[in-house]
CSV table of C-alpha atoms in Angstrom, one decimal:
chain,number,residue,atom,x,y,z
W,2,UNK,CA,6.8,-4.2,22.2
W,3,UNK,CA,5.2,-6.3,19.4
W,4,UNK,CA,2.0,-6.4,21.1
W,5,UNK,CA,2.4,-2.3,21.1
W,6,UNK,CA,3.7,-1.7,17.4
W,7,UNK,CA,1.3,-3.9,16.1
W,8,UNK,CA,-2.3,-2.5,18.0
W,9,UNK,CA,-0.1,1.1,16.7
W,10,UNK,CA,0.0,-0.1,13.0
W,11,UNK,CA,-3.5,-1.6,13.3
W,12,UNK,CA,-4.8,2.0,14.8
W,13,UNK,CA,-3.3,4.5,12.3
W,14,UNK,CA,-4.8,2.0,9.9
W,15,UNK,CA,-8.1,2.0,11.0
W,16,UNK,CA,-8.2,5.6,12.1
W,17,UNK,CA,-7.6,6.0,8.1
W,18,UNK,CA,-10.3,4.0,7.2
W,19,UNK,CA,-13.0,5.7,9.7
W,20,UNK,CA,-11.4,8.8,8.6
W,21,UNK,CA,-12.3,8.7,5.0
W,22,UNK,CA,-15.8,7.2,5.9
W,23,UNK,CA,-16.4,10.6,8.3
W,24,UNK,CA,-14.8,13.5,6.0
W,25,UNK,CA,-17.0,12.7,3.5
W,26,UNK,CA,-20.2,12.4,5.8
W,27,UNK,CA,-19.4,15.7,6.8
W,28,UNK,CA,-19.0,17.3,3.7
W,29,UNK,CA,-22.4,15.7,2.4
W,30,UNK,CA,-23.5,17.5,5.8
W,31,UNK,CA,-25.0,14.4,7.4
W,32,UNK,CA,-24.8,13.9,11.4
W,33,UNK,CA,-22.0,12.0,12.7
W,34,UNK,CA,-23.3,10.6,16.3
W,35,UNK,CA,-19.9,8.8,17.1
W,36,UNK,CA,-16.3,8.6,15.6
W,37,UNK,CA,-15.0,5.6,17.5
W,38,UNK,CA,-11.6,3.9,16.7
W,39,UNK,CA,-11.6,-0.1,18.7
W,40,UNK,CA,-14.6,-2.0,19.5
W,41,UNK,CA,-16.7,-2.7,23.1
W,42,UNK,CA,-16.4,-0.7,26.1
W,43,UNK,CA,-15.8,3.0,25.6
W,44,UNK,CA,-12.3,3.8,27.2
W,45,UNK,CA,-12.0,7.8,26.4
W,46,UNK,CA,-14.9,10.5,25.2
W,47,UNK,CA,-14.7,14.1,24.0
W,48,UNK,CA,-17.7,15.4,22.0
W,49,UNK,CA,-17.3,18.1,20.1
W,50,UNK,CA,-20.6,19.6,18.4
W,51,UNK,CA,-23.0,17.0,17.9
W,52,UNK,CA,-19.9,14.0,17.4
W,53,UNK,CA,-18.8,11.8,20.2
W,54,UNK,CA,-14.9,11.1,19.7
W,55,UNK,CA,-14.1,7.5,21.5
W,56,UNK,CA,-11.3,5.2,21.9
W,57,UNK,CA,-12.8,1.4,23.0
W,58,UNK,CA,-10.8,-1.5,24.9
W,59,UNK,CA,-10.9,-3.6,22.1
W,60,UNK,CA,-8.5,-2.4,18.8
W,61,UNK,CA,-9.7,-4.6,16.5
W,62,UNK,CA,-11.8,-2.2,14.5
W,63,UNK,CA,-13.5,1.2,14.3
W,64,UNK,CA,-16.8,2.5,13.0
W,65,UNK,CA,-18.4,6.1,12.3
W,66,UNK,CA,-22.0,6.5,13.7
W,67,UNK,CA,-24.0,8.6,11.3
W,68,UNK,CA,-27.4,9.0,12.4
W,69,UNK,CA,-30.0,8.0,9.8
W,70,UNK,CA,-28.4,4.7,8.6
W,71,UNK,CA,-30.5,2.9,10.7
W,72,UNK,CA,-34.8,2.9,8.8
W,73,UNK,CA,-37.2,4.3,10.7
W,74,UNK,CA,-40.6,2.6,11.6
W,75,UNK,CA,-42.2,5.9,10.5
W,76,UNK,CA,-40.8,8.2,7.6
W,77,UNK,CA,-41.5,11.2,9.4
W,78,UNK,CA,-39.3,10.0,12.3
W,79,UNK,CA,-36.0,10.0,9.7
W,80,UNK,CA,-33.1,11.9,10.9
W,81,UNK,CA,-33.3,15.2,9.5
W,82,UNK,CA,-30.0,15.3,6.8
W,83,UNK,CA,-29.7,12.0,7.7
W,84,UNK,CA,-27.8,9.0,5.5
W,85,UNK,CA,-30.9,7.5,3.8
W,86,UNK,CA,-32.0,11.0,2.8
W,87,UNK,CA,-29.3,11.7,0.7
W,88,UNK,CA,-29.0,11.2,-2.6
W,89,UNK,CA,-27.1,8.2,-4.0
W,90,UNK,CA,-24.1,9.3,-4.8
W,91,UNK,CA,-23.5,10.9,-1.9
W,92,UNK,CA,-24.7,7.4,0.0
W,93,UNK,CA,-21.7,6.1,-2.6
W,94,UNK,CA,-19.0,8.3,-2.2
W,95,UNK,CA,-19.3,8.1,1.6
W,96,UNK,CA,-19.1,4.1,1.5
W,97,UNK,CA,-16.3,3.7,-0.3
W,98,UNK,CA,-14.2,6.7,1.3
W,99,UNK,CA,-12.8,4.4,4.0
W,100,UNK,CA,-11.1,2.4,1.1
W,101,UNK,CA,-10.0,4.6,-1.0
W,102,UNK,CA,-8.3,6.3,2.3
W,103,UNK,CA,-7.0,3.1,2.5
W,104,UNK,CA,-5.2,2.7,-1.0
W,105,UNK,CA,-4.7,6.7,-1.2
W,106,UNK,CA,-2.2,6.5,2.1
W,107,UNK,CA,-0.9,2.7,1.0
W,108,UNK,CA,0.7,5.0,-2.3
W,109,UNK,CA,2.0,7.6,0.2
W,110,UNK,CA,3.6,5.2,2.6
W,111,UNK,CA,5.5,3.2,-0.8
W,112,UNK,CA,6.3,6.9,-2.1
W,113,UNK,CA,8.0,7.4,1.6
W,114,UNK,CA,9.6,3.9,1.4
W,115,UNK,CA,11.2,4.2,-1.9
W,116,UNK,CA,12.5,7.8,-1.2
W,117,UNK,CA,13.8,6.8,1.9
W,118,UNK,CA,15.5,3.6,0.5
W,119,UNK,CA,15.7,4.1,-3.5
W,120,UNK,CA,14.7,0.7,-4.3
W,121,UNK,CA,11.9,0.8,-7.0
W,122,UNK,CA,11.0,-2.4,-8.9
W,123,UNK,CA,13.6,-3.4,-11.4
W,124,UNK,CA,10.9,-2.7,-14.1
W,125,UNK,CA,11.8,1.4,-13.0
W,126,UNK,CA,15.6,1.0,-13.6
W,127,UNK,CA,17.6,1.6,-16.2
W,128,UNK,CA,19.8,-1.2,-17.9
W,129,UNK,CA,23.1,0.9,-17.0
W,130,UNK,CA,25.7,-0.6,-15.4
W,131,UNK,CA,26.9,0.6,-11.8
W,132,UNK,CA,29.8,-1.5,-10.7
W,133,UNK,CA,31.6,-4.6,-12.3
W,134,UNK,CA,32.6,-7.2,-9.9
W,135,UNK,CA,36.4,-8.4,-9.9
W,136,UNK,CA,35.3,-12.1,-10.4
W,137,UNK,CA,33.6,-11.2,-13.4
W,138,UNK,CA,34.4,-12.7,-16.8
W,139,UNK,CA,32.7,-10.2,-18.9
W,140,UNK,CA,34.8,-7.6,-17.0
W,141,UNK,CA,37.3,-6.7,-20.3
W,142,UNK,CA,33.9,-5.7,-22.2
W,143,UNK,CA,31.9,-4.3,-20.2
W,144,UNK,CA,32.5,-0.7,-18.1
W,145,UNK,CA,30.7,1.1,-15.2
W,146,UNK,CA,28.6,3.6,-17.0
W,147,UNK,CA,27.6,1.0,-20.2
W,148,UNK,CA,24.1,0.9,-21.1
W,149,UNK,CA,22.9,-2.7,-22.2
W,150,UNK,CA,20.6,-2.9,-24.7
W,151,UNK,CA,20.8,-6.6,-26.2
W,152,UNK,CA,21.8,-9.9,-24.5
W,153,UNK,CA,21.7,-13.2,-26.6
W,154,UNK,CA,19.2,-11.6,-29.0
W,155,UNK,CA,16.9,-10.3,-26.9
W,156,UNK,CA,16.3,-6.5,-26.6
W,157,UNK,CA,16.7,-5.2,-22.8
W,158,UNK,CA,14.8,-2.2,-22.2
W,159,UNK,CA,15.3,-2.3,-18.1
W,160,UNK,CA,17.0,-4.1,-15.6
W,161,UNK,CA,14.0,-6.3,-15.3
W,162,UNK,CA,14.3,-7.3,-18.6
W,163,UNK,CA,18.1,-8.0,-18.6
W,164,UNK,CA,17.5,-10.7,-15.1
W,165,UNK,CA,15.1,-12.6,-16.8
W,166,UNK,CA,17.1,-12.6,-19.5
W,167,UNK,CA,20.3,-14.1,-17.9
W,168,UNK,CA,17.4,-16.5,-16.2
W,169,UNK,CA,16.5,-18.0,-19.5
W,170,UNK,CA,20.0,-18.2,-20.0
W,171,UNK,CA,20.7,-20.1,-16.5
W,172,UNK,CA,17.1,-22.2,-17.9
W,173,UNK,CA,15.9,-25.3,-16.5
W,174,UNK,CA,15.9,-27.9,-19.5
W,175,UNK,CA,19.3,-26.6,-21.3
W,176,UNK,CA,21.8,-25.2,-18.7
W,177,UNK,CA,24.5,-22.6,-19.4
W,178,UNK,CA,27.6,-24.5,-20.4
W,179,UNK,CA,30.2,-21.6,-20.3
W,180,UNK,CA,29.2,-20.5,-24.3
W,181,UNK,CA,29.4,-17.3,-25.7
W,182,UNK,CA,27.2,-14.8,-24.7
W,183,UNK,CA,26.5,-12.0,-27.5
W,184,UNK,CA,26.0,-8.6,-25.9
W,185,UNK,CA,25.2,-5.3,-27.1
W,186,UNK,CA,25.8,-1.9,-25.3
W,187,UNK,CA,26.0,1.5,-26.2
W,188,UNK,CA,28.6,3.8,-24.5
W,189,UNK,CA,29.0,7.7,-24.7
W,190,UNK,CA,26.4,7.3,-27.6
W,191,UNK,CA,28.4,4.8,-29.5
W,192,UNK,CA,26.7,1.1,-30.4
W,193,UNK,CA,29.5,-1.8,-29.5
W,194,UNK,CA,29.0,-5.5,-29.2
W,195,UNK,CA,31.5,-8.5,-28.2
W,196,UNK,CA,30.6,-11.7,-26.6
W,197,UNK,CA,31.1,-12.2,-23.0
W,198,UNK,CA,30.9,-15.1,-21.2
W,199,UNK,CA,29.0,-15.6,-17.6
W,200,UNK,CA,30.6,-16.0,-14.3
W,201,UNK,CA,28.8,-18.6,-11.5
W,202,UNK,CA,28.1,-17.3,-8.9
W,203,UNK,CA,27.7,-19.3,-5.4
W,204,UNK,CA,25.9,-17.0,-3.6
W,205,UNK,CA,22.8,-17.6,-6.0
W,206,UNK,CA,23.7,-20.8,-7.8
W,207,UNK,CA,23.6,-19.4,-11.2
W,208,UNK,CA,25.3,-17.8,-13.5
W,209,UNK,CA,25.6,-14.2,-13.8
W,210,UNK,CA,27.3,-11.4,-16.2
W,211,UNK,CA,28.5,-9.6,-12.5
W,212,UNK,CA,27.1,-6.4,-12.7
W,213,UNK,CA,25.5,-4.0,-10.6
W,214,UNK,CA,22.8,-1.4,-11.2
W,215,UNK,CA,23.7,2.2,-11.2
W,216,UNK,CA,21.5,3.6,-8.6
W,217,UNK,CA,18.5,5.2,-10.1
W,218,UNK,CA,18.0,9.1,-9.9
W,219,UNK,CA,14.1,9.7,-9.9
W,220,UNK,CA,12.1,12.8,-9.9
W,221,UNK,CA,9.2,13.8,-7.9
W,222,UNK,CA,6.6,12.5,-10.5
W,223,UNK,CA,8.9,9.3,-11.0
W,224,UNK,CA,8.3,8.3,-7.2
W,225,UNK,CA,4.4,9.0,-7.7
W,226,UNK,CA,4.6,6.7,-11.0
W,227,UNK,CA,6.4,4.1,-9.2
W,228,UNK,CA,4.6,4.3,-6.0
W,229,UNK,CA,1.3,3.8,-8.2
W,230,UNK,CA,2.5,0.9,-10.1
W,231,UNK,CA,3.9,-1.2,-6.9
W,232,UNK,CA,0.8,-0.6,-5.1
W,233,UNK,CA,-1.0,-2.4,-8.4
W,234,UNK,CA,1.4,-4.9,-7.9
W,235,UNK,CA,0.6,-5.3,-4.1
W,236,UNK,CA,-3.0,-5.2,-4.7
W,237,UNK,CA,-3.1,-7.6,-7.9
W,238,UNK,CA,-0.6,-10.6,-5.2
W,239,UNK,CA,-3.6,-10.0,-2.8
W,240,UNK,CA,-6.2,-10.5,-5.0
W,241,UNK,CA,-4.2,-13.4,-6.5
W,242,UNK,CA,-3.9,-14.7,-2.8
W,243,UNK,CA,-7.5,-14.4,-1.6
W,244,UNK,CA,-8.5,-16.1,-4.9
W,245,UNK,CA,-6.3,-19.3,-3.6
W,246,UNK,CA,-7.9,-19.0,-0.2
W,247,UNK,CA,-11.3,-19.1,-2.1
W,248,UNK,CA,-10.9,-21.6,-4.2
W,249,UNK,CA,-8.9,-23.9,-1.2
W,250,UNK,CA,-5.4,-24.1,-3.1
W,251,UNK,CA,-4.5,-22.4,0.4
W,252,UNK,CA,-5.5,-23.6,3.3
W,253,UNK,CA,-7.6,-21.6,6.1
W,254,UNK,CA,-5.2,-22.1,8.4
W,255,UNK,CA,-2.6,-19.7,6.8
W,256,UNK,CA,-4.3,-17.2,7.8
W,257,UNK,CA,-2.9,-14.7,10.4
W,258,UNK,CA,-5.4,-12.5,12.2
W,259,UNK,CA,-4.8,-10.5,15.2
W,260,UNK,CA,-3.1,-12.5,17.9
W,261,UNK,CA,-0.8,-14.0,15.6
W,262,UNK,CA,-0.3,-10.1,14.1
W,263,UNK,CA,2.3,-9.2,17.3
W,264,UNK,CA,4.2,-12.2,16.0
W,265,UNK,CA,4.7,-11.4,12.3
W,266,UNK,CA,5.4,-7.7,12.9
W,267,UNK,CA,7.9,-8.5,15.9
W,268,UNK,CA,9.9,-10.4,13.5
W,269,UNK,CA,9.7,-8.4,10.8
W,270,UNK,CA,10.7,-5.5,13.0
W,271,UNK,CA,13.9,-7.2,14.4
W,272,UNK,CA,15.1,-7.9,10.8
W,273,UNK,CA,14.3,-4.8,8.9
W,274,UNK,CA,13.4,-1.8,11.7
W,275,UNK,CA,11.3,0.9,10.8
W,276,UNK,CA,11.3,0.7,7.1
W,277,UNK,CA,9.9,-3.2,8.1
W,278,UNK,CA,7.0,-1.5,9.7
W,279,UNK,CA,6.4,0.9,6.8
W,280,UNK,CA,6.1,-2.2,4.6
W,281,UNK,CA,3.7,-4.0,6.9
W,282,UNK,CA,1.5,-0.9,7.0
W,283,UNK,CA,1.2,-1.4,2.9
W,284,UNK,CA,0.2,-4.6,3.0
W,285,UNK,CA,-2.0,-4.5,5.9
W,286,UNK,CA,-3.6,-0.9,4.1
W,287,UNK,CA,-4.2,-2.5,1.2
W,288,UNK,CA,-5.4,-6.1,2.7
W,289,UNK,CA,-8.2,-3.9,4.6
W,290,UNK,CA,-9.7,-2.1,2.2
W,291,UNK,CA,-9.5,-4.8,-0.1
W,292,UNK,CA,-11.4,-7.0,2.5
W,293,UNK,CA,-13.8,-3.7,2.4
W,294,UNK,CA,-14.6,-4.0,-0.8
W,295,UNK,CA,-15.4,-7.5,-0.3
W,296,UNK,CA,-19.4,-7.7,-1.5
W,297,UNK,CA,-20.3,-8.7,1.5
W,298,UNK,CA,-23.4,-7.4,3.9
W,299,UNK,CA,-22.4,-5.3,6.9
W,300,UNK,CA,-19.2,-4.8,5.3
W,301,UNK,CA,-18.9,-1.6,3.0
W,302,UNK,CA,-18.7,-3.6,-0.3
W,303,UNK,CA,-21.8,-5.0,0.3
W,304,UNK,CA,-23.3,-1.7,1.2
W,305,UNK,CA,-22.5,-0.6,-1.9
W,306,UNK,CA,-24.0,-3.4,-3.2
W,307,UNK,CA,-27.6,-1.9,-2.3
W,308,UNK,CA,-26.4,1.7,-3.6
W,309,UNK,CA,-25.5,1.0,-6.6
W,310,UNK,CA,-28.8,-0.2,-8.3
W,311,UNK,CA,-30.1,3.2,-7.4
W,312,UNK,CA,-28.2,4.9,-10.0
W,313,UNK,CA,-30.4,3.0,-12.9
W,314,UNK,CA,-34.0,3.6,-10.3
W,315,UNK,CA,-33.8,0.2,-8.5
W,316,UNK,CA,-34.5,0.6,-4.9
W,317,UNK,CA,-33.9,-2.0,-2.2
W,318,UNK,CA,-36.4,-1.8,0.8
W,319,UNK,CA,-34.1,-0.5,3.3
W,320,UNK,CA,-35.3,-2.5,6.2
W,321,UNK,CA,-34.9,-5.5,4.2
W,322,UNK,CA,-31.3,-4.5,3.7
W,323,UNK,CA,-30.1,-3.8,7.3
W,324,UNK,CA,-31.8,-7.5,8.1
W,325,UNK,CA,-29.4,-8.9,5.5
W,326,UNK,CA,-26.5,-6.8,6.9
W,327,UNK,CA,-27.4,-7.5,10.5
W,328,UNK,CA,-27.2,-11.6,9.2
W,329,UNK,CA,-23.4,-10.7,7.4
W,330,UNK,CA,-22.4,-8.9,11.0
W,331,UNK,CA,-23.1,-12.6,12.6
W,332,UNK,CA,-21.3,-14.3,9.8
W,333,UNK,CA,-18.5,-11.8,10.2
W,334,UNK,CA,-18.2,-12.2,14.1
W,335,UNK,CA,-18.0,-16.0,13.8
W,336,UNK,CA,-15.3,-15.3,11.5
W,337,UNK,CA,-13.4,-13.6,13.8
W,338,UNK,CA,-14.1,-16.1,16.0
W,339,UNK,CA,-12.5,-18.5,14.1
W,340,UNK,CA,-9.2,-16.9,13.1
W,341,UNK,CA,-8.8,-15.9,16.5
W,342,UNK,CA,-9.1,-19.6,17.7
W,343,UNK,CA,-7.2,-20.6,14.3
W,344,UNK,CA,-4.7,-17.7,16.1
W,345,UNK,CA,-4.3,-19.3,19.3
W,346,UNK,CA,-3.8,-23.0,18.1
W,347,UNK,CA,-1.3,-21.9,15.8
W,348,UNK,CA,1.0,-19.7,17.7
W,349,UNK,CA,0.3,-21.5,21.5
């Protein structure tokens, strides 16, 4: 079942990618030879007008064929509307489709996530308080419905803002040592302010005001806002993540690719069910088209890489290029080799 959910995950993801990549070479009106989701042998073929549809044994990637990428001996022999006789943008826009399909659905499936759920980052919600807890010593203050809007001096504008608050107040150097707590709230409209003091809590070790949020009631536009800003927030920990790889603060061998994949998503799946799978589809999403983007030859960020100098009249010679993308392919293959073995010694 793991072995299935995650070769389902990686398809949709994939078939995204290569979807974006062959919309756009169809609108731009250049020939698609092949749409083919999985690598190696072909396993299924239907063409439909002058585009082969296949599924291959191996689901570990996808490509679109369209006819012209590949220089000609001759000019005359070019493809006819093919990729290199387009104009650069259009080169551009067709590149960088499979990524942006990427991101694009990553904001859909967090949109689904938080409608389905209603948990948005605490930087969404609203300081006003949902429940009180009976343990709590702040409890002859404070009332479901209160809106906080200073704690110990500092202004609190969300409910982000009030937990790192209380965190200072746990702190590190100078721990909380059961002092007055000056908080300021305004109720039906009316400013009030009393010191509390916090209640520890053993659950998290710390000490706490013992309150809970008031569920959050967001509109349509609300959920798009959200969705946009915790897929920056995804994307900026991946970025953040790849730089540590880079830079060998994290070692190589943390890296999970494709046989240890089945793993990860069987766990995750046990613990959290579908709305587990929904999150692994972000984070894979964004993970491949930020590995896209990646300037690096054979892969579509280092496509682009030849495109864009065209925009200011600086043309690469195109057999030159697919020489230096034929060289990344290698590269790229013997670094698949080497998660997969990295894979295997892990998890066997």
């Amino acid at each position: 079942m793991s072995i299935i959910l995650a070769i389902i995950i990686l398809g949709i993801i994939i078939f995204l990618h290569e979807l974006g990549h062959f919309m756009t070479a169809k609108y731009y009106k250049m020939p698609v030879l092949e749409f083919a989701i999985g690598m190696g042998p072909k396993l299924f073929t239907k063409r439909i007008g002058e585009t082969d549809y296949s599924i291959r044994m191996l689901p570990l990637g996808g490509f679109v064929n369209i006819a012209g990428m590949q220089p000609e001996e001759n000019p005359e022999d070019e493809v006819p509307g093919g990729f290199y006789t387009k104009p650069a943008f259009s080169r551009f826009v067709v590149l960088i489709a499979g990524v942006m399909m990427n991101f694009l659905t990553s904001i859909i499936a967090i949109f689904i996530l938080i409608s389905m759920t209603g948990v948005v980052p605490l930087k969404y919600i609203e300081p006003v308080i949902g429940t009180i807890q009976e343990s709590s010593r702040a409890k002859d203050f404070l009332q479901p419905g209160d809106r906080i809007t200073e704690i110990n001096g500092a202004k609190i504008s969300n409910w982000k803002d009030l937990q790192e608050e209380i965190l200072k107040i746990n702190g590190t150097e100078k721990k909380y040592n059961d002092e007055d707590i000056p908080v300021k709230i305004s109720r039906n409209g009316k400013e009030m302010s009393d010191n509390v003091k916090l209640t520890y809590s053993k659950e998290t070790e710390s000490y706490i005001l013992g309150i809970q949020v008031q569920s959050p009631k967001l509109s349509f536009l609300k959920k798009i806002k959200i969705s946009v800003y915790s897929f920056a927030e995804y994307f900026k920990m991946m970025v953040h993540g790849l730089k540590m790889l880079i830079t060998g603060k994290v070692s190589a061998k943390e890296i999970t690719g494709p046989v240890g994949l089945p793993k990860f998503v069987g766990e995750a799946y046990k613990t959290g069910g579908g709305l587990a799978l929904i999150n692994i589809f972000i984070i894979l999403s964004i993970n491949i088209g930020l590995m896209n983007l990646l300037p690096i030859p054979a892969l579509d960020g280092g496509r682009l890489l030849f495109v864009i100098p065209e925009f200011i009249g600086i043309k690469v010679n195109k057999k030159i290029e697919e020489k230096i993308h034929m060289v990344g392919m290698m590269l790229l293959l013997l670094l698949m080799a080497f998660i997969i073995f990295n894979d295997v010694t892990k998890y066997f």
